[in-house]
XYZ file of C-alpha atoms in Angstrom:
677
model
C 0.000 0.000 0.000
C 1.350 3.440 -0.901
C 2.579 5.524 1.977
C 0.014 8.161 3.022
C 1.675 11.498 2.189
C -0.488 13.142 4.887
C 0.779 10.831 7.604
C 1.579 12.611 10.864
C 5.286 13.467 11.398
C 5.978 13.226 7.658
C 8.011 16.321 6.618
C 8.384 17.785 3.152
C 10.703 20.727 2.495
C 10.437 23.004 -0.541
C 12.499 25.956 -1.772
C 10.666 28.940 -3.238
C 9.918 32.682 -3.265
C 7.684 34.255 -0.640
C 4.934 36.625 -1.743
C 3.297 38.444 1.179
C -0.290 39.652 1.028
C -1.186 43.123 2.348
C -3.130 41.379 5.147
C 0.017 39.693 6.487
C -0.183 36.096 5.289
C 1.784 34.863 2.289
C 2.359 32.224 -0.361
C 5.581 30.472 -1.337
C 5.918 29.699 -5.048
C 8.051 26.566 -5.524
C 11.303 27.044 -7.404
C 10.866 23.656 -9.093
C 7.452 22.466 -10.257
C 7.211 18.765 -11.091
C 3.447 18.338 -11.286
C 0.122 20.131 -10.994
C 0.125 19.219 -7.290
C 3.112 21.517 -6.744
C 0.890 24.502 -5.999
C 1.795 27.606 -4.030
C 2.141 27.006 -0.290
C 0.039 29.089 2.099
C 1.926 30.546 5.094
C 0.187 32.148 8.088
C 1.469 35.550 9.232
C 2.815 33.965 12.426
C 4.836 31.316 10.569
C 7.095 33.591 8.491
C 10.217 33.124 10.674
C 11.315 36.674 9.902
C 11.079 36.250 6.126
C 10.037 39.268 4.075
C 8.196 39.683 0.793
C 10.357 38.481 -2.113
C 12.799 36.428 -0.017
C 13.954 33.015 -1.158
C 12.962 30.597 1.609
C 12.878 26.988 2.728
C 9.365 25.985 3.755
C 8.152 22.881 5.550
C 4.834 21.479 4.378
C 2.367 21.059 7.256
C 0.332 17.879 6.735
C -3.407 17.988 7.541
C -4.036 17.181 11.179
C -6.936 14.864 10.404
C -8.881 13.389 7.502
C -11.546 16.106 7.707
C -8.922 18.835 7.219
C -7.451 16.795 4.394
C -10.564 17.308 2.288
C -11.479 20.916 3.174
C -8.015 22.425 2.645
C -7.780 23.974 -0.821
C -4.061 24.742 -0.805
C -0.947 23.297 0.725
C 0.060 24.950 3.980
C 3.514 25.380 5.428
C 5.869 27.135 7.821
C 9.074 28.881 6.823
C 12.074 27.297 8.504
C 14.940 29.214 6.896
C 15.577 32.317 4.790
C 18.001 31.384 1.999
C 18.316 34.761 0.272
C 17.366 38.250 1.424
C 16.215 40.560 -1.357
C 15.211 43.517 0.829
C 18.664 44.690 1.863
C 17.525 48.296 1.601
C 13.980 49.591 1.969
C 12.410 52.879 0.923
C 9.961 54.440 3.327
C 8.887 57.416 5.418
C 10.774 58.475 8.554
C 8.577 58.963 11.622
C 8.739 59.316 15.392
C 6.123 57.202 17.173
C 6.001 56.838 20.978
C 9.611 58.084 21.142
C 10.724 55.409 18.651
C 12.539 56.574 15.516
C 11.208 54.381 12.742
C 10.808 54.008 8.992
C 7.496 52.779 7.557
C 8.093 50.996 4.242
C 6.363 52.373 1.131
C 5.602 48.811 0.088
C 2.872 47.812 2.526
C 3.838 44.154 2.073
C 7.009 45.011 4.021
C 7.281 45.901 7.749
C 5.831 49.269 8.724
C 8.051 49.569 11.804
C 11.807 49.535 11.120
C 13.930 50.901 13.947
C 16.494 53.539 12.924
C 19.937 53.252 14.518
C 21.687 56.330 13.145
C 19.035 59.071 13.440
C 21.285 61.161 15.736
C 23.961 61.358 13.044
C 21.616 62.844 10.423
C 21.109 66.551 11.148
C 18.934 67.151 8.075
C 16.576 64.287 8.876
C 13.013 65.406 9.636
C 9.804 63.423 10.243
C 7.800 62.956 7.047
C 10.859 62.611 4.814
C 11.291 59.803 2.315
C 14.463 57.830 3.053
C 16.403 54.723 2.103
C 17.252 52.499 5.065
C 19.819 49.687 4.930
C 18.735 46.716 7.048
C 21.358 45.645 9.593
C 19.404 43.096 11.640
C 16.777 40.568 10.511
C 15.357 39.021 13.707
C 13.514 35.714 13.426
C 11.160 36.368 16.330
C 8.685 39.199 16.859
C 11.369 41.839 17.384
C 11.559 44.728 14.926
C 13.804 45.086 11.911
C 16.749 47.404 12.534
C 18.636 49.540 10.023
C 20.610 52.668 9.207
C 19.341 55.419 6.928
C 21.711 55.676 3.963
C 19.962 58.365 1.894
C 17.491 61.170 2.553
C 15.344 61.676 -0.534
C 13.212 64.609 0.632
C 9.658 65.315 1.691
C 6.914 63.241 0.112
C 5.178 66.264 -1.448
C 8.327 67.640 -3.106
C 8.193 67.425 -6.942
C 9.583 64.134 -8.244
C 10.241 62.512 -4.859
C 7.527 59.919 -5.461
C 9.202 58.753 -8.688
C 12.665 58.814 -7.073
C 11.321 56.683 -4.205
C 10.080 54.047 -6.671
C 13.455 54.010 -8.449
C 15.303 53.525 -5.152
C 12.904 50.783 -4.122
C 14.007 48.888 -7.221
C 17.650 49.675 -6.471
C 18.064 52.163 -9.339
C 20.418 55.135 -8.996
C 20.047 57.939 -11.512
C 23.489 59.463 -11.075
C 26.537 57.796 -12.598
C 29.569 56.921 -10.427
C 32.482 59.426 -10.553
C 34.735 57.037 -12.484
C 32.067 56.616 -15.173
C 31.523 60.369 -15.487
C 35.272 60.862 -15.750
C 35.490 58.274 -18.522
C 32.597 59.952 -20.347
C 34.278 63.355 -20.106
C 37.309 61.973 -21.945
C 35.287 60.738 -24.919
C 35.996 62.765 -28.046
C 33.404 65.422 -28.909
C 33.704 64.872 -32.660
C 34.581 61.844 -34.807
C 38.255 61.952 -35.745
C 39.292 62.627 -39.330
C 41.287 59.390 -39.366
C 38.322 57.254 -38.300
C 35.965 58.899 -40.775
C 38.396 58.400 -43.649
C 38.722 54.685 -42.804
C 34.996 54.078 -43.231
C 32.640 53.807 -46.175
C 31.056 57.244 -46.398
C 27.307 57.828 -46.487
C 27.304 61.561 -45.690
C 25.790 62.518 -49.040
C 22.630 60.471 -48.452
C 19.640 62.414 -47.136
C 19.329 60.245 -44.051
C 16.601 61.237 -41.591
C 15.752 60.359 -38.007
C 12.094 60.008 -37.015
C 11.387 60.062 -33.280
C 9.124 61.523 -30.628
C 9.130 65.264 -30.031
C 11.048 65.034 -26.746
C 13.548 62.306 -27.753
C 17.226 63.174 -27.228
C 18.978 59.811 -27.700
C 18.588 59.396 -31.446
C 20.177 56.070 -32.345
C 18.557 55.177 -35.694
C 18.388 56.888 -39.089
C 16.836 55.690 -42.358
C 17.127 56.328 -46.072
C 15.244 54.758 -48.972
C 14.737 54.992 -52.710
C 13.024 52.940 -55.400
C 14.807 51.586 -58.484
C 13.285 51.599 -61.991
C 12.770 47.831 -61.857
C 10.466 48.251 -58.843
C 12.948 47.043 -56.211
C 13.920 49.168 -53.232
C 17.057 50.324 -51.467
C 16.620 50.610 -47.692
C 19.428 51.835 -45.499
C 19.184 51.591 -41.706
C 21.956 53.478 -39.914
C 22.497 52.854 -36.216
C 24.704 54.855 -33.844
C 28.075 53.102 -33.517
C 28.173 53.077 -29.726
C 30.583 50.134 -29.673
C 33.320 52.360 -31.131
C 33.210 54.561 -28.035
C 32.254 52.026 -25.352
C 35.084 49.505 -25.285
C 34.798 46.092 -23.668
C 35.614 46.062 -19.929
C 35.907 49.851 -19.747
C 34.225 51.792 -16.929
C 31.519 52.845 -19.376
C 30.966 49.248 -20.450
C 30.757 47.919 -16.884
C 28.155 50.537 -15.970
C 26.144 49.893 -19.149
C 26.146 46.164 -18.351
C 25.031 46.822 -14.767
C 22.154 49.041 -15.929
C 21.240 46.854 -18.899
C 18.831 49.359 -20.387
C 17.613 52.927 -20.194
C 14.500 53.325 -18.046
C 11.622 55.665 -18.831
C 9.557 56.328 -15.695
C 6.851 58.966 -16.098
C 8.377 62.397 -16.663
C 12.046 61.428 -16.756
C 14.756 59.215 -18.219
C 17.346 57.075 -16.444
C 19.854 56.552 -19.273
C 22.104 53.538 -19.728
C 24.968 55.809 -20.786
C 26.011 59.304 -19.629
C 24.608 62.247 -21.599
C 28.004 62.913 -23.193
C 27.320 59.752 -25.216
C 23.530 59.265 -25.152
C 22.706 62.857 -26.117
C 26.098 63.790 -27.540
C 28.652 61.970 -29.670
C 26.529 58.804 -30.122
C 23.228 60.543 -30.847
C 22.526 60.928 -34.568
C 21.892 64.673 -34.344
C 21.012 66.435 -37.592
C 23.716 68.446 -39.313
C 26.617 66.655 -37.614
C 28.998 63.897 -38.712
C 28.372 60.718 -36.755
C 29.861 57.223 -36.773
C 27.274 54.566 -37.503
C 26.771 50.902 -38.267
C 24.960 50.448 -41.575
C 22.585 47.700 -42.621
C 21.833 48.411 -46.283
C 19.306 46.137 -47.977
C 17.952 45.633 -51.467
C 14.290 44.654 -51.278
C 12.408 42.928 -54.080
C 9.292 44.723 -55.417
C 7.284 42.519 -53.017
C 9.460 43.565 -50.043
C 11.712 40.526 -49.416
C 15.385 41.129 -48.639
C 17.364 39.989 -51.708
C 20.780 41.387 -50.830
C 22.354 43.228 -47.910
C 25.592 44.666 -46.575
C 26.534 45.445 -42.977
C 29.486 47.753 -42.378
C 30.771 50.676 -40.280
C 30.113 54.040 -41.870
C 30.018 57.782 -41.262
C 26.778 59.699 -41.859
C 25.500 63.271 -41.759
C 21.799 63.300 -40.830
C 19.903 65.553 -43.220
C 16.850 66.241 -41.024
C 15.544 65.374 -37.592
C 11.853 64.538 -38.067
C 9.142 63.871 -35.493
C 6.307 61.359 -35.683
C 3.829 64.219 -35.598
C 5.439 66.075 -38.531
C 5.628 62.921 -40.681
C 2.012 62.016 -39.943
C 0.890 65.530 -40.871
C 2.905 65.268 -44.082
C 1.007 62.146 -45.098
C -2.259 63.789 -44.091
C -1.445 66.627 -46.508
C -0.875 69.440 -44.004
C 0.351 72.320 -46.154
C 3.051 73.510 -43.762
C 4.620 70.066 -43.368
C 4.312 69.143 -47.043
C 6.175 72.316 -47.970
C 8.852 71.897 -45.283
C 9.556 68.279 -46.252
C 9.275 68.780 -49.995
C 12.933 67.871 -50.698
C 12.519 64.421 -49.089
C 8.897 63.818 -50.084
C 9.756 61.022 -52.582
C 11.807 59.226 -49.933
C 9.001 59.458 -47.349
C 6.564 58.010 -49.862
C 9.032 55.189 -50.582
C 9.385 54.481 -46.857
C 5.604 54.248 -46.630
C 5.521 51.705 -49.478
C 8.269 49.643 -47.840
C 6.349 49.743 -44.562
C 3.210 48.398 -46.236
C 5.153 45.662 -48.051
C 6.934 44.513 -44.892
C 3.670 44.505 -42.933
C 2.136 42.277 -45.612
C 5.109 39.893 -45.458
C 4.871 39.599 -41.690
C 1.104 39.186 -41.839
C 1.371 36.412 -44.437
C 3.837 34.440 -42.350
C 1.532 34.760 -39.310
C 3.080 37.539 -37.178
C 0.809 38.747 -34.371
C 0.053 42.464 -34.211
C -1.046 43.500 -30.719
C -2.174 47.025 -31.511
C -2.969 47.970 -27.911
C -2.939 51.649 -26.980
C -0.521 52.958 -24.329
C -1.218 55.549 -21.666
C 0.898 58.699 -21.731
C 0.655 60.928 -18.677
C 1.417 64.631 -18.935
C 2.976 66.221 -15.838
C 3.236 69.876 -14.875
C 6.409 71.517 -13.529
C 5.613 70.210 -10.041
C 5.357 66.620 -11.191
C 1.579 66.552 -10.907
C -0.460 64.770 -13.607
C -2.545 67.228 -15.634
C -3.631 65.063 -18.553
C -3.864 61.444 -19.581
C -3.542 60.561 -23.260
C -4.316 57.201 -24.816
C -1.593 56.745 -27.447
C -2.168 54.488 -30.425
C 0.434 53.534 -33.008
C 0.487 55.879 -35.999
C 1.850 55.641 -39.557
C 5.193 57.310 -38.784
C 5.847 54.935 -35.887
C 4.901 51.963 -38.068
C 7.384 53.070 -40.750
C 10.269 53.176 -38.280
C 9.135 49.953 -36.616
C 9.138 48.032 -39.904
C 12.567 49.412 -40.884
C 14.014 48.347 -37.531
C 12.361 44.917 -37.641
C 13.778 44.031 -41.048
C 17.247 45.263 -40.012
C 17.131 43.186 -36.813
C 16.075 40.074 -38.722
C 18.779 40.616 -41.349
C 21.551 41.006 -38.778
C 20.383 37.945 -36.815
C 20.358 35.772 -39.934
C 23.746 37.194 -40.961
C 25.349 36.200 -37.644
C 23.752 32.765 -37.686
C 24.861 31.993 -41.237
C 28.423 33.038 -40.401
C 28.388 30.734 -37.326
C 29.367 33.717 -35.223
C 28.459 34.138 -31.548
C 25.506 36.437 -31.037
C 22.782 37.459 -28.618
C 19.370 36.636 -30.019
C 15.925 37.864 -29.068
C 13.646 34.843 -28.714
C 9.977 34.399 -27.895
C 8.813 30.899 -27.066
C 5.538 29.132 -27.742
C 2.803 29.958 -25.156
C 2.420 27.435 -22.348
C -0.301 24.822 -22.837
C -2.147 25.883 -19.674
C -2.334 29.489 -20.860
C -3.597 28.380 -24.271
C -6.339 26.375 -22.524
C -7.260 29.378 -20.344
C -7.380 31.602 -23.416
C -9.676 29.109 -25.132
C -11.927 29.177 -22.064
C -12.261 32.920 -22.502
C -12.883 32.595 -26.233
C -15.636 30.082 -25.530
C -17.609 32.807 -23.750
C -17.666 34.639 -27.103
C -18.485 31.518 -29.124
C -14.918 31.233 -30.449
C -12.150 28.631 -30.314
C -8.419 28.573 -31.016
C -7.375 25.416 -32.868
C -4.329 23.567 -31.547
C -1.890 21.309 -33.360
C -1.754 17.569 -32.666
C 1.064 18.134 -30.153
C -0.954 20.756 -28.275
C 0.945 23.732 -29.673
C -0.395 26.633 -31.702
C 0.958 28.682 -34.586
C 1.308 32.478 -34.516
C -1.091 32.592 -37.468
C -3.792 30.945 -35.330
C -3.792 33.869 -32.904
C -3.409 36.383 -35.726
C -6.486 35.031 -37.502
C -8.438 35.136 -34.254
C -7.526 38.796 -33.720
C -8.485 39.582 -37.305
C -11.848 37.909 -36.793
C -12.750 40.140 -33.843
C -11.203 43.327 -35.250
C -13.611 46.230 -35.060
C -15.961 44.464 -32.630
C -16.612 45.320 -28.993
C -14.766 42.171 -27.926
C -11.535 43.125 -29.728
C -9.974 44.921 -26.758
C -10.692 42.074 -24.332
C -9.502 39.268 -26.577
C -6.372 41.167 -27.647
C -5.449 41.921 -24.037
C -5.938 38.352 -22.812
C -4.109 36.976 -25.860
C -1.147 39.213 -25.008
C -1.204 38.063 -21.379
C -1.150 34.468 -22.618
C 2.168 35.001 -24.365
C 5.507 34.179 -22.792
C 7.929 37.027 -22.173
C 10.481 37.599 -24.914
C 14.048 37.243 -23.666
C 17.675 37.422 -24.686
C 19.725 34.284 -25.207
C 23.042 33.216 -26.700
C 21.263 30.414 -28.582
C 19.336 31.035 -31.781
C 15.606 30.450 -31.498
C 12.363 31.524 -33.125
C 10.400 34.617 -32.215
C 6.801 33.397 -31.881
C 5.093 36.799 -31.880
C 6.924 38.013 -34.971
C 6.768 34.580 -36.636
C 10.472 35.109 -37.348
C 13.070 32.356 -37.551
C 15.918 34.762 -36.772
C 15.720 37.861 -34.616
C 18.043 40.026 -32.540
C 18.231 43.552 -31.162
C 20.637 45.668 -33.179
C 18.910 49.026 -33.563
C 19.111 50.697 -30.109
C 22.662 50.456 -28.705
C 22.361 53.792 -26.875
C 19.635 52.447 -24.612
C 19.940 48.619 -24.701
C 23.045 46.690 -23.724
C 22.322 43.593 -25.927
C 22.315 45.861 -29.004
C 25.693 47.229 -27.967
C 27.021 43.679 -27.672
C 25.662 42.735 -31.126
C 27.513 45.748 -32.559
C 30.675 44.650 -30.763
C 30.355 41.160 -32.186
C 29.903 42.592 -35.675
C 32.990 44.727 -35.123
C 34.956 41.597 -34.225
C 34.032 40.146 -37.614
C 35.071 43.296 -39.494
C 38.355 43.595 -37.641
C 39.211 39.903 -37.955
C 39.562 40.515 -41.681
C 42.350 43.028 -41.081
C 45.923 42.423 -39.974
C 45.791 44.965 -37.129
C 46.069 43.536 -33.595
C 44.751 40.103 -34.560
C 45.737 38.458 -31.278
C 44.075 41.148 -29.205
C 40.896 41.016 -31.269
C 40.771 37.238 -31.087
C 41.101 37.296 -27.293
C 38.328 39.899 -27.057
C 36.047 37.803 -29.268
C 36.652 34.645 -27.235
C 35.953 36.461 -23.986
C 32.685 37.818 -25.359
C 31.681 34.361 -26.579
C 32.244 32.867 -23.132
C 30.134 35.499 -21.394
C 27.224 35.879 -23.826
C 24.881 33.639 -21.819
C 25.576 35.700 -18.690
C 25.044 38.948 -20.591
C 21.760 37.672 -22.051
C 20.430 36.646 -18.636
C 21.421 39.968 -17.048
C 19.874 41.925 -19.921
C 16.579 40.032 -19.642
C 16.469 40.659 -15.889
C 17.161 44.376 -16.254
C 14.608 44.703 -19.043
C 11.877 43.262 -16.818
C 12.896 45.512 -13.951
C 12.615 48.544 -16.252
C 9.154 47.416 -17.390
C 8.028 47.052 -13.761
C 9.291 50.538 -12.890
C 7.662 52.146 -15.908
C 4.370 50.355 -15.228
C 4.366 51.290 -11.529
C 5.124 54.970 -12.134
C 2.384 55.072 -14.782
C -0.094 53.457 -12.369
C 0.927 55.910 -9.632
C 0.367 59.000 -11.751
C -2.785 57.600 -13.337
C -4.364 57.098 -9.903
C -3.212 60.581 -8.825
C -4.815 62.027 -11.940
C -8.073 60.143 -11.404
C -8.265 61.209 -7.733
C -9.547 64.571 -8.993
C -12.676 62.859 -10.340
C -13.981 61.041 -7.253
C -17.757 61.047 -7.395
C -17.813 61.313 -11.201
C -19.435 58.810 -13.566
C -17.575 56.948 -16.325
C -18.297 54.420 -19.057
C -16.058 51.406 -19.405
C -15.686 47.714 -20.253
C -15.360 44.746 -17.890
C -11.861 43.442 -18.648
C -11.449 40.905 -15.834
C -13.745 39.009 -13.481
C -12.547 37.515 -10.181
C -14.056 35.985 -7.068
C -13.781 39.363 -5.304
C -15.316 41.540 -8.051
C -14.633 42.731 -11.566
C -12.252 45.222 -13.149
C -13.532 47.933 -15.464
C -11.307 49.725 -17.969
C -12.338 53.267 -18.856
C -12.075 54.886 -22.271
C -8.871 56.672 -21.173
C -7.112 53.350 -20.508
C -7.113 53.237 -16.682
C -8.907 50.478 -14.812
C -10.406 49.985 -11.393
C -12.247 47.421 -9.292
C -15.947 47.024 -8.604
C -15.859 45.037 -5.373
C -18.122 42.031 -4.935
C -19.250 43.308 -1.513
C -20.625 46.450 -3.174
C -23.066 44.386 -5.287
C -25.831 44.192 -2.671
C -28.801 43.287 -4.881
C -27.927 39.579 -4.937
C -25.481 36.927 -3.731
C -23.055 36.617 -6.664
C -21.049 33.460 -7.379
C -17.829 33.469 -9.387
C -17.970 31.073 -12.357
C -14.317 30.800 -13.395
C -14.666 29.008 -16.741
C -17.276 31.537 -17.894
C -15.376 34.613 -16.650
C -18.583 35.678 -14.946
C -20.275 36.588 -11.667
C -23.816 35.182 -11.534
C -26.491 36.012 -8.947
C -27.951 33.033 -7.054
C -31.452 34.500 -6.809
C -31.913 36.662 -9.896
C -29.539 35.013 -12.333
C -28.196 38.477 -13.125
C -24.603 38.295 -14.385
C -21.491 40.351 -14.975
C -19.364 39.046 -17.840
C -16.024 39.957 -19.301
C -16.475 42.296 -22.275
C -19.714 43.929 -21.106
C -20.007 47.714 -21.189
C -20.976 49.324 -17.894
C -21.354 52.707 -16.253
C -19.521 53.160 -12.953
C -18.897 55.824 -10.339
C -15.394 56.478 -8.997
C -15.547 56.185 -5.197
C -11.880 55.810 -4.166
C -8.403 56.500 -5.562
C -5.796 54.826 -3.334
C -2.443 56.269 -4.421
C -0.441 54.086 -2.007
C -1.907 50.884 -3.470
C -2.154 52.302 -7.036
C -5.814 51.244 -7.078
C -9.113 52.759 -8.180
C -12.411 51.564 -6.728
C -15.664 51.935 -8.659
C -19.316 51.508 -7.804
C -21.466 49.787 -10.412
C -24.303 51.979 -11.734
C -25.801 50.169 -14.716
C -25.042 48.229 -17.881
C -24.761 50.141 -21.121
C -25.008 47.144 -23.437
C -26.493 43.873 -22.255
C -24.897 41.849 -25.042
C -24.958 38.098 -25.326
C -22.905 38.107 -28.522
C -20.190 40.751 -28.496
C -18.806 39.563 -31.848
C -21.855 40.823 -33.676
C -22.227 44.491 -34.469
């Protein structure tokens, strides 16, 4: 007879990450999952053993005490016996004095709200109410308080920008560069040398343009195009040659690796490289000579790449264009048409190339998640004054298609040469997420076909999105489809990009703000230089060292990319809630985008979302039906379903939790079939 796994005195230890709920209890997510039974482990607040949110812990599974408990327990339960890794070595919070105790209350309410301050007497500028960073010096296992020393005073909570700075520090991000990095940046040449320019293939006579946002300063990509009489196209993509200035293992390189990427929290930029490079010598500023890496392609009349060359060059950007100006040009705005008259044929050619490349990607099954982004406008005091829902426009699509084809071309080039490279891969969605997505689709009378092995093709999702395009369900299905995808990542091994339906893909086009792109440029440079007789031994050693560390670089870059995304999302949520706090008591129309056992989330027309709590629905006792994404009343049969349009009233804007709370008013459309118009 099999041994009863719930037998008394039987111990089972698991390693995992602790996630603490705002009410004090937590769950440990196992590091290794072997079966569906390896669910998260519930941990009571009193069984944390001093562990904090995010810590890596060893947890002991607590078997049910009796057979009755065996059947009523929904999740595994455990007690933490050991903290393996502390992630909260420094905590951001507010300094206070309570009952003569000098404490810091963490901004993250999942962390302790009572951290004793050791060094308050040494800090003359420290005042109650200030935001600070405290380094933890003692992690007691019992009920005693955490102890630490304040390492940085950020300023008062209401001071402009302190809220964003506090979020950056909470993620361990410093905006200022170390002195040694600034010194290295100050020694970088202000202009490309005559010798270096003369050694490169010149492209200064081409009317290369940059097309970016109005406030962009780090311009790392330029484009040029023309059409030949036979109907084929020349497309040149010219990328800032950052690798020429940022040498391997230099102070600049070490800092760029540590940062991994530029970060764009609301209202500011945390650059990967100092401004002397990011806004200066590396930025493709109009009217100045700049060193660049060229990817010049000949496209067939249908848009396929028939021939290409990749080489270091020197360019002289003809004009710095903005998305707005280019869009107005295509719309026929007289002022912009006149101003861009000398490059009008090239802009029209770029538009044709964009359309051709979009068709190619569509035909191979690439998925286009055209989901609008929220842009928050701040005043001089850092307060949100407007919220704009940004959708992709023609000018952005032109640049996107040019960059995509260049990235694919470079990736295939490196693979065919059997050269080491960092690739950008995107794996097949997990089977469980596909099944969950199909459960959602079933509520709309739709189904996503799977292959015999349980997998799906990008074209399957693409066709589904095309089917619902223009319907009221489009937003919901697109959003859930995107959530079903795996995260793209960097790797030293070539692999397919599922979302783009591309066999080869890398990041080559943004070396000013992404470290993997810088590495790809460096690897290309190794190939160019290996063909010369200059310093062959040195170049070979550098290439071998890069090859050995590519996996480490890829992992670090993926980690830093996700951290940047989290910061950008959190600062956007913060400012969005601040903005909406001015409208408490107002009525809004929105769509139910998610249904849970504790209520449903409604997204407004401006892109923000908030929760209608189950407890606020007092007209019936509502039951959550998971596979139907619905709440259904026991007595009336009244339901709330994902995709339904509703009117709500804003009743709370909790800035600390980044949450909006709505009250349900009425349904706008009681639709059984949201696919139909």
